[in-house]
Structures are given as structure tokens and as C-alpha cells.
mmCIF file of C-alpha atoms in Angstrom:
data_model
loop_
_atom_site.group_PDB
_atom_site.id
_atom_site.type_symbol
_atom_site.label_atom_id
_atom_site.label_comp_id
_atom_site.label_asym_id
_atom_site.label_seq_id
_atom_site.Cartn_x
_atom_site.Cartn_y
_atom_site.Cartn_z
ATOM 1 C CA UNK A 1 43.674 20.528 -6.016
ATOM 2 C CA UNK A 2 40.305 19.857 -7.746
ATOM 3 C CA UNK A 3 38.298 18.695 -4.671
ATOM 4 C CA UNK A 4 35.668 17.285 -6.695
ATOM 5 C CA UNK A 5 38.483 15.176 -8.764
ATOM 6 C CA UNK A 6 40.353 14.338 -5.147
ATOM 7 C CA UNK A 7 36.784 13.090 -3.408
ATOM 8 C CA UNK A 8 36.509 10.114 -6.239
ATOM 9 C CA UNK A 9 40.418 9.193 -5.233
ATOM 10 C CA UNK A 10 39.779 9.387 -1.472
ATOM 11 C CA UNK A 11 36.671 7.422 -1.908
ATOM 12 C CA UNK A 12 38.491 4.470 -4.292
ATOM 13 C CA UNK A 13 41.618 4.982 -1.377
ATOM 14 C CA UNK A 14 38.594 4.514 1.661
ATOM 15 C CA UNK A 15 37.745 1.431 -0.521
ATOM 16 C CA UNK A 16 41.343 -0.134 -1.670
ATOM 17 C CA UNK A 17 42.352 0.373 1.902
ATOM 18 C CA UNK A 18 39.506 -2.700 2.955
ATOM 19 C CA UNK A 19 39.924 -4.171 1.379
ATOM 20 C CA UNK A 20 43.250 -4.832 -0.701
ATOM 21 C CA UNK A 21 42.265 -5.336 -4.392
ATOM 22 C CA UNK A 22 41.849 -2.700 -7.043
ATOM 23 C CA UNK A 23 39.946 -5.025 -8.573
ATOM 24 C CA UNK A 24 37.934 -5.590 -5.901
ATOM 25 C CA UNK A 25 37.514 -2.347 -5.508
ATOM 26 C CA UNK A 26 36.621 -1.650 -9.120
ATOM 27 C CA UNK A 27 33.984 -4.370 -8.688
ATOM 28 C CA UNK A 28 32.214 -2.540 -5.343
ATOM 29 C CA UNK A 29 32.147 1.560 -7.204
ATOM 30 C CA UNK A 30 30.824 0.047 -10.489
ATOM 31 C CA UNK A 31 33.721 1.066 -12.840
ATOM 32 C CA UNK A 32 36.998 -0.546 -14.487
ATOM 33 C CA UNK A 33 40.725 -2.122 -12.404
ATOM 34 C CA UNK A 34 41.978 1.413 -14.808
ATOM 35 C CA UNK A 35 39.988 3.281 -13.096
ATOM 36 C CA UNK A 36 40.815 2.559 -9.752
ATOM 37 C CA UNK A 37 44.018 3.259 -10.199
ATOM 38 C CA UNK A 38 43.951 6.406 -12.114
ATOM 39 C CA UNK A 39 42.051 7.947 -9.606
ATOM 40 C CA UNK A 40 44.534 6.663 -6.802
ATOM 41 C CA UNK A 41 47.437 8.105 -8.593
ATOM 42 C CA UNK A 42 46.207 11.001 -9.391
ATOM 43 C CA UNK A 43 45.233 11.298 -5.072
ATOM 44 C CA UNK A 44 49.085 10.226 -4.369
ATOM 45 C CA UNK A 45 50.382 12.531 -6.575
ATOM 46 C CA UNK A 46 48.072 15.514 -5.295
ATOM 47 C CA UNK A 47 49.329 14.610 -1.845
ATOM 48 C CA UNK A 48 52.388 13.839 -2.995
ATOM 49 C CA UNK A 49 52.391 10.552 -0.883
ATOM 50 C CA UNK A 50 52.628 6.989 -1.961
ATOM 51 C CA UNK A 51 50.015 5.741 -0.027
ATOM 52 C CA UNK A 52 49.480 1.277 -1.558
ATOM 53 C CA UNK A 53 52.895 -1.053 -2.273
ATOM 54 C CA UNK A 54 51.892 -2.360 -5.657
ATOM 55 C CA UNK A 55 53.323 -6.058 -6.295
ATOM 56 C CA UNK A 56 52.104 -7.981 -9.364
ATOM 57 C CA UNK A 57 49.400 -9.264 -7.724
ATOM 58 C CA UNK A 58 48.409 -7.361 -4.591
ATOM 59 C CA UNK A 59 48.132 -4.778 -3.388
ATOM 60 C CA UNK A 60 49.826 -2.936 0.189
ATOM 61 C CA UNK A 61 49.624 -0.102 2.205
ATOM 62 C CA UNK A 62 52.741 2.450 2.546
ATOM 63 C CA UNK A 63 53.484 3.313 6.911
ATOM 64 C CA UNK A 64 51.891 6.419 5.303
ATOM 65 C CA UNK A 65 49.035 4.954 3.672
ATOM 66 C CA UNK A 66 48.486 3.652 6.650
ATOM 67 C CA UNK A 67 48.568 7.065 8.790
ATOM 68 C CA UNK A 68 46.261 8.846 6.125
ATOM 69 C CA UNK A 69 43.862 5.634 6.308
ATOM 70 C CA UNK A 70 42.838 5.974 10.461
ATOM 71 C CA UNK A 71 42.618 9.916 9.858
ATOM 72 C CA UNK A 72 40.050 9.921 7.062
ATOM 73 C CA UNK A 73 37.889 6.709 7.896
ATOM 74 C CA UNK A 74 36.287 9.049 10.611
ATOM 75 C CA UNK A 75 36.075 12.251 8.052
ATOM 76 C CA UNK A 76 34.284 9.538 5.125
ATOM 77 C CA UNK A 77 31.531 7.897 8.245
ATOM 78 C CA UNK A 78 31.029 11.676 8.711
ATOM 79 C CA UNK A 79 30.360 12.554 5.670
ATOM 80 C CA UNK A 80 27.870 9.802 4.751
ATOM 81 C CA UNK A 81 26.275 10.452 8.141
ATOM 82 C CA UNK A 82 25.970 13.180 6.517
ATOM 83 C CA UNK A 83 25.171 12.620 2.768
ATOM 84 C CA UNK A 84 21.511 9.918 4.634
ATOM 85 C CA UNK A 85 21.154 12.468 6.802
ATOM 86 C CA UNK A 86 19.426 15.254 3.995
ATOM 87 C CA UNK A 87 18.813 12.562 1.414
ATOM 88 C CA UNK A 88 16.231 11.507 4.159
ATOM 89 C CA UNK A 89 15.088 14.740 4.238
ATOM 90 C CA UNK A 90 15.089 15.592 0.833
ATOM 91 C CA UNK A 91 13.601 12.364 -0.275
ATOM 92 C CA UNK A 92 9.669 12.197 -0.103
ATOM 93 C CA UNK A 93 8.226 10.401 3.247
ATOM 94 C CA UNK A 94 6.624 6.544 2.216
ATOM 95 C CA UNK A 95 2.753 5.832 4.013
ATOM 96 C CA UNK A 96 1.646 2.116 3.137
ATOM 97 C CA UNK A 97 -2.240 1.576 3.905
ATOM 98 C CA UNK A 98 -4.231 -1.378 3.196
ATOM 99 C CA UNK A 99 -7.985 -1.704 2.798
ATOM 100 C CA UNK A 100 -10.408 -3.792 0.820
ATOM 101 C CA UNK A 101 -10.095 -3.669 -2.421
ATOM 102 C CA UNK A 102 -13.777 -2.221 -2.870
ATOM 103 C CA UNK A 103 -13.771 0.360 -0.449
ATOM 104 C CA UNK A 104 -10.155 1.448 -2.397
ATOM 105 C CA UNK A 105 -11.099 1.670 -6.468
ATOM 106 C CA UNK A 106 -15.364 3.347 -4.954
ATOM 107 C CA UNK A 107 -14.128 5.332 -2.331
ATOM 108 C CA UNK A 108 -10.051 5.576 -1.419
ATOM 109 C CA UNK A 109 -8.187 6.629 -4.709
ATOM 110 C CA UNK A 110 -10.943 8.746 -6.518
ATOM 111 C CA UNK A 111 -11.315 11.075 -3.342
ATOM 112 C CA UNK A 112 -6.808 10.517 -3.578
ATOM 113 C CA UNK A 113 -6.451 14.217 -6.279
ATOM 114 C CA UNK A 114 -7.231 15.665 -3.897
ATOM 115 C CA UNK A 115 -4.207 14.708 -0.652
ATOM 116 C CA UNK A 116 -2.011 14.325 -3.613
ATOM 117 C CA UNK A 117 -2.422 17.767 -4.147
ATOM 118 C CA UNK A 118 -1.785 18.838 -0.316
ATOM 119 C CA UNK A 119 0.880 16.665 -0.217
ATOM 120 C CA UNK A 120 3.248 16.091 -2.935
ATOM 121 C CA UNK A 121 6.048 15.176 -0.948
ATOM 122 C CA UNK A 122 4.604 12.016 0.643
ATOM 123 C CA UNK A 123 4.205 8.821 -1.018
ATOM 124 C CA UNK A 124 1.135 6.145 -0.899
ATOM 125 C CA UNK A 125 1.588 3.149 -0.761
ATOM 126 C CA UNK A 126 -1.485 0.930 -1.048
ATOM 127 C CA UNK A 127 -2.055 -2.676 -0.942
ATOM 128 C CA UNK A 128 -5.618 -3.729 -1.215
ATOM 129 C CA UNK A 129 -7.375 -7.141 -0.045
ATOM 130 C CA UNK A 130 -10.293 -8.950 -1.446
ATOM 131 C CA UNK A 131 -11.417 -11.632 1.060
ATOM 132 C CA UNK A 132 -10.955 -10.499 5.593
ATOM 133 C CA UNK A 133 -10.385 -13.412 5.104
ATOM 134 C CA UNK A 134 -6.882 -12.502 3.456
ATOM 135 C CA UNK A 135 -4.023 -12.525 5.860
ATOM 136 C CA UNK A 136 -3.204 -8.872 6.705
ATOM 137 C CA UNK A 137 -0.577 -7.203 5.195
ATOM 138 C CA UNK A 138 1.898 -5.078 7.405
ATOM 139 C CA UNK A 139 1.195 -1.975 6.801
ATOM 140 C CA UNK A 140 1.397 1.119 8.710
ATOM 141 C CA UNK A 141 -2.743 2.129 7.897
ATOM 142 C CA UNK A 142 -5.297 0.514 7.817
ATOM 143 C CA UNK A 143 -8.557 -0.097 6.618
ATOM 144 C CA UNK A 144 -10.629 -3.108 7.384
ATOM 145 C CA UNK A 145 -14.268 -3.588 7.657
ATOM 146 C CA UNK A 146 -15.479 -5.732 10.654
ATOM 147 C CA UNK A 147 -18.355 -6.219 12.870
ATOM 148 C CA UNK A 148 -16.631 -4.945 15.727
ATOM 149 C CA UNK A 149 -14.199 -2.166 16.262
ATOM 150 C CA UNK A 150 -10.259 -4.004 16.672
ATOM 151 C CA UNK A 151 -9.430 -2.812 21.146
ATOM 152 C CA UNK A 152 -5.402 -4.082 20.510
ATOM 153 C CA UNK A 153 -4.262 -0.995 18.516
ATOM 154 C CA UNK A 154 -6.383 2.877 18.453
ATOM 155 C CA UNK A 155 -9.268 2.259 15.560
ATOM 156 C CA UNK A 156 -11.188 4.547 14.574
ATOM 157 C CA UNK A 157 -15.175 3.916 12.982
ATOM 158 C CA UNK A 158 -15.390 4.852 9.345
ATOM 159 C CA UNK A 159 -18.812 4.105 8.682
ATOM 160 C CA UNK A 160 -21.487 1.066 9.003
ATOM 161 C CA UNK A 161 -23.065 -0.897 6.250
ATOM 162 C CA UNK A 162 -26.077 -2.710 5.298
ATOM 163 C CA UNK A 163 -26.238 -5.146 1.260
ATOM 164 C CA UNK A 164 -28.916 -4.573 -1.394
ATOM 165 C CA UNK A 165 -29.872 -6.149 -3.422
ATOM 166 C CA UNK A 166 -29.437 -5.044 -6.826
ATOM 167 C CA UNK A 167 -29.492 -5.988 -10.082
ATOM 168 C CA UNK A 168 -27.790 -4.687 -13.556
ATOM 169 C CA UNK A 169 -31.357 -2.681 -15.550
ATOM 170 C CA UNK A 170 -31.674 -4.738 -18.233
ATOM 171 C CA UNK A 171 -32.648 -7.207 -15.832
ATOM 172 C CA UNK A 172 -34.135 -5.535 -14.104
ATOM 173 C CA UNK A 173 -37.196 -4.346 -16.707
ATOM 174 C CA UNK A 174 -37.127 -8.272 -16.732
ATOM 175 C CA UNK A 175 -37.730 -8.593 -12.906
ATOM 176 C CA UNK A 176 -39.280 -5.864 -11.218
ATOM 177 C CA UNK A 177 -42.910 -6.968 -10.858
ATOM 178 C CA UNK A 178 -42.081 -10.542 -9.813
ATOM 179 C CA UNK A 179 -41.974 -9.651 -5.919
ATOM 180 C CA UNK A 180 -39.540 -12.423 -4.003
ATOM 181 C CA UNK A 181 -40.511 -14.748 -7.014
ATOM 182 C CA UNK A 182 -37.822 -12.807 -9.355
ATOM 183 C CA UNK A 183 -35.298 -14.851 -7.347
ATOM 184 C CA UNK A 184 -36.181 -18.038 -8.379
ATOM 185 C CA UNK A 185 -35.395 -16.690 -12.388
ATOM 186 C CA UNK A 186 -31.780 -16.566 -11.311
ATOM 187 C CA UNK A 187 -29.031 -16.692 -9.880
ATOM 188 C CA UNK A 188 -27.751 -14.273 -6.115
ATOM 189 C CA UNK A 189 -24.449 -13.415 -6.382
ATOM 190 C CA UNK A 190 -22.994 -13.324 -2.925
ATOM 191 C CA UNK A 191 -19.437 -13.160 -1.428
ATOM 192 C CA UNK A 192 -17.495 -15.873 -0.619
ATOM 193 C CA UNK A 193 -16.760 -14.673 2.689
ATOM 194 C CA UNK A 194 -20.551 -14.318 3.237
ATOM 195 C CA UNK A 195 -22.056 -17.174 1.462
ATOM 196 C CA UNK A 196 -24.628 -17.379 3.505
ATOM 197 C CA UNK A 197 -25.766 -13.355 3.265
ATOM 198 C CA UNK A 198 -28.541 -14.524 1.194
ATOM 199 C CA UNK A 199 -30.130 -16.962 3.144
ATOM 200 C CA UNK A 200 -29.792 -14.237 6.371
ATOM 201 C CA UNK A 201 -31.536 -11.438 4.103
ATOM 202 C CA UNK A 202 -34.585 -14.085 3.225
ATOM 203 C CA UNK A 203 -34.688 -14.657 7.326
ATOM 204 C CA UNK A 204 -34.734 -10.962 7.912
ATOM 205 C CA UNK A 205 -37.533 -10.721 5.424
ATOM 206 C CA UNK A 206 -39.223 -13.883 7.174
ATOM 207 C CA UNK A 207 -39.833 -14.774 3.715
ATOM 208 C CA UNK A 208 -41.349 -18.229 5.022
ATOM 209 C CA UNK A 209 -39.927 -20.467 1.804
ATOM 210 C CA UNK A 210 -36.669 -19.145 -0.186
ATOM 211 C CA UNK A 211 -35.240 -21.251 -2.766
ATOM 212 C CA UNK A 212 -33.483 -19.281 -4.862
ATOM 213 C CA UNK A 213 -31.869 -21.209 -8.266
ATOM 214 C CA UNK A 214 -28.490 -20.736 -7.852
ATOM 215 C CA UNK A 215 -25.894 -18.905 -5.508
ATOM 216 C CA UNK A 216 -22.899 -17.994 -6.840
ATOM 217 C CA UNK A 217 -20.049 -16.811 -4.495
ATOM 218 C CA UNK A 218 -17.154 -15.277 -6.298
ATOM 219 C CA UNK A 219 -14.044 -13.946 -4.183
ATOM 220 C CA UNK A 220 -13.890 -9.625 -4.174
ATOM 221 C CA UNK A 221 -16.582 -7.554 -3.432
ATOM 222 C CA UNK A 222 -16.187 -5.736 -7.264
ATOM 223 C CA UNK A 223 -15.998 -8.950 -9.104
ATOM 224 C CA UNK A 224 -19.859 -9.341 -8.065
ATOM 225 C CA UNK A 225 -20.884 -5.847 -8.137
ATOM 226 C CA UNK A 226 -19.371 -5.676 -11.901
ATOM 227 C CA UNK A 227 -20.991 -9.688 -12.555
ATOM 228 C CA UNK A 228 -24.439 -8.255 -11.675
ATOM 229 C CA UNK A 229 -23.608 -5.238 -13.413
ATOM 230 C CA UNK A 230 -22.593 -8.032 -17.269
ATOM 231 C CA UNK A 231 -25.992 -8.979 -15.724
ATOM 232 C CA UNK A 232 -25.198 -12.515 -14.642
ATOM 233 C CA UNK A 233 -28.022 -12.391 -11.857
ATOM 234 C CA UNK A 234 -29.146 -10.570 -8.725
ATOM 235 C CA UNK A 235 -26.110 -9.201 -6.675
ATOM 236 C CA UNK A 236 -26.314 -8.213 -2.432
ATOM 237 C CA UNK A 237 -24.087 -5.468 -2.686
ATOM 238 C CA UNK A 238 -22.553 -3.707 0.095
ATOM 239 C CA UNK A 239 -24.224 0.076 1.008
ATOM 240 C CA UNK A 240 -23.940 3.201 0.854
ATOM 241 C CA UNK A 241 -20.357 2.046 -0.509
ATOM 242 C CA UNK A 242 -21.189 1.658 -4.244
ATOM 243 C CA UNK A 243 -23.131 5.095 -4.427
ATOM 244 C CA UNK A 244 -21.401 5.624 -7.671
ATOM 245 C CA UNK A 245 -22.757 2.122 -9.561
ATOM 246 C CA UNK A 246 -26.661 3.488 -8.730
ATOM 247 C CA UNK A 247 -26.199 6.835 -9.516
ATOM 248 C CA UNK A 248 -24.544 5.296 -12.870
ATOM 249 C CA UNK A 249 -27.518 3.717 -14.168
ATOM 250 C CA UNK A 250 -24.668 0.389 -13.771
ATOM 251 C CA UNK A 251 -27.410 -1.291 -11.387
ATOM 252 C CA UNK A 252 -30.832 -0.727 -10.112
ATOM 253 C CA UNK A 253 -31.850 -1.771 -6.982
ATOM 254 C CA UNK A 254 -34.797 -4.757 -7.263
ATOM 255 C CA UNK A 255 -35.819 -5.041 -3.778
ATOM 256 C CA UNK A 256 -36.344 -2.041 -0.612
ATOM 257 C CA UNK A 257 -35.642 -4.598 2.050
ATOM 258 C CA UNK A 258 -31.994 -4.235 2.766
ATOM 259 C CA UNK A 259 -29.763 -7.066 4.235
ATOM 260 C CA UNK A 260 -28.664 -5.096 8.429
ATOM 261 C CA UNK A 261 -25.107 -6.148 9.388
ATOM 262 C CA UNK A 262 -23.316 -5.809 12.376
ATOM 263 C CA UNK A 263 -20.405 -4.343 10.129
ATOM 264 C CA UNK A 264 -17.995 -1.222 10.149
ATOM 265 C CA UNK A 265 -15.451 0.127 8.204
ATOM 266 C CA UNK A 266 -12.716 1.152 10.431
ATOM 267 C CA UNK A 267 -9.484 2.658 9.929
ATOM 268 C CA UNK A 268 -6.623 0.836 12.152
ATOM 269 C CA UNK A 269 -3.405 2.311 12.941
ATOM 270 C CA UNK A 270 -0.279 -0.412 13.742
ATOM 271 C CA UNK A 271 2.148 1.684 15.889
ATOM 272 C CA UNK A 272 3.566 4.499 15.784
ATOM 273 C CA UNK A 273 6.527 5.413 14.007
ATOM 274 C CA UNK A 274 8.917 8.334 15.321
ATOM 275 C CA UNK A 275 10.534 8.695 11.583
ATOM 276 C CA UNK A 276 7.000 9.809 9.861
ATOM 277 C CA UNK A 277 4.963 12.091 11.527
ATOM 278 C CA UNK A 278 2.981 12.591 8.370
ATOM 279 C CA UNK A 279 1.328 8.629 9.061
ATOM 280 C CA UNK A 280 -1.589 11.961 10.949
ATOM 281 C CA UNK A 281 -1.800 13.890 8.182
ATOM 282 C CA UNK A 282 -3.112 11.066 6.445
ATOM 283 C CA UNK A 283 -5.790 9.918 9.332
ATOM 284 C CA UNK A 284 -6.739 13.265 9.877
ATOM 285 C CA UNK A 285 -7.565 13.721 5.996
ATOM 286 C CA UNK A 286 -9.080 10.154 5.886
ATOM 287 C CA UNK A 287 -11.264 10.653 8.933
ATOM 288 C CA UNK A 288 -11.955 14.367 8.045
ATOM 289 C CA UNK A 289 -13.220 12.121 4.274
ATOM 290 C CA UNK A 290 -14.927 9.122 5.126
ATOM 291 C CA UNK A 291 -15.823 9.377 8.810
ATOM 292 C CA UNK A 292 -19.348 9.429 9.044
ATOM 293 C CA UNK A 293 -19.596 10.923 6.132
ATOM 294 C CA UNK A 294 -22.671 8.490 4.718
#
């Protein structure tokens, strides 16, 4: 008996025994009805049994067919479970993580080369969030920016940030030396989640008069930094996460005074999944890569 052909016939037989229709069996198995009929006839020939009574518009199990199906069903279920178990062992584990868009582009993604080389059997699904006001994603892990440490979940502090007034090199040449009057010459750029950041900065510096030419709010920190890079105005960008923009010369610090904040990045573990022990590997890697790294 050819084992591989018999397995195909057994599968066809089990489906046909459940739905009592070769046409429906063909639909479920993505075969033609003639292919289903051929495989079952071949199985009957190999067994030396008539498994079905074939009528014009329907089929029925013979007594021998019913007995064979009842004996075969638990074996096929056990085989399917075995295949699923070993398939899960072979397939890479997927871990999902959400984080602010700017954190992903500036810090997380550039370091992923090292992670991928160490863990080629773990797939990552990275979800990005433009603003802390956006709804949270349902993921295994989350990196978030918050003014206090979450207490309802397992959370790890990564590092604090401040906000730096910056513009592109061309604007820097025009504005450097004007002092705070530079803020009356070009727009002030800010993330819409923090619309009063420039006023907080001025208040922190105890400026008696703060009359910016214009305030433009953008919906993501990447958009804020990009607009500043293109010369739209002076932006408050988060430091040290924007380090690469300054290192490359895309942005220059216009004032030394920063907006101090209570904002910090935290890594949050939503739940412990016993089927995903690899989550802890990613937690350890993130802590090693980013915890108090600046």
C-alpha cells in the first residue's frame, strides 16, 4: 500500500464521511469532485472494502464504512494534534510591541540588526503610535512616554527626556545672535500633544514677554523634527532621543536652555504568556540597550 496516497485518501474519506457529499468534500479540500471520487475509490481498492453507497445525488456510508470511520477518527485527530504541535515548534514565535513613532525610528529600529542576528527564530511585530493621546495597541510589550511610572502593570524605567530648541543650519545662521527675539522672526514648532510647551519653556526661563511670531502644532514628533530640518521654524525636540539629528548636522541647538520635564520612557509588559518565553529575551535586550543609556 502506498502510504502517501493512502493518507490523501484517508483525509478525503474522513471529510466525506462527515458531510456525505463528494462535492462539499472537494470544496473543503480545494480539489475537484472527480479527484475526491478517485482517491476514495483508490482507498476502497487498497482496503478491499466498499466504504460508500453511491446514489445519483448523494452518498451514504456502508456498515463497514461507518465502522472504519469510527475507528479512524480518533487516530486522525491525534495525528492532526501531533502535526500542530511540531508545526508550532518549527514556526518562529511572534512578539508584538508598540512604541512612539519617534522612538521606533530613532532608537529601536537602528538597533534591531543586533537583535535579529541573535534571535533569527523570533519574529517581531512593531506597532508605532504618533501621540500619547492615541489609543493603546494590544501588544505583548509597550514602550511609552509618561510623566509617572505605570503602577497597574510590570513596568521598567528606561530614561528621562528634556526638550531642546532647535532649527536647521540655514536658520541658525540667520537667528544666532538675536537671542530670544529669534522667536518673533519664525514660527515655533511643537507636538500637538504638548501645545503649551513653548509657553512652559518661556515660563521656566522667567521671560517677562513671550510673543512668538506663530505656533504650529504637528501630530507627531517626527513631523516636528522634519519640519524644523526643512526650515519651517524653531522646534522643541526631545533630547537625547533626537541625538542623531544633531550629530548629522540636520538640526542645531539654537538656545542652551532646555524645557525640563517629568517625562520618561518606560517599558511595560502587559501580561506573561507561558507560550512565549521569548518575551523575556526581548525585555532583557531592551533594558540592556536603552535603560539609562543616555
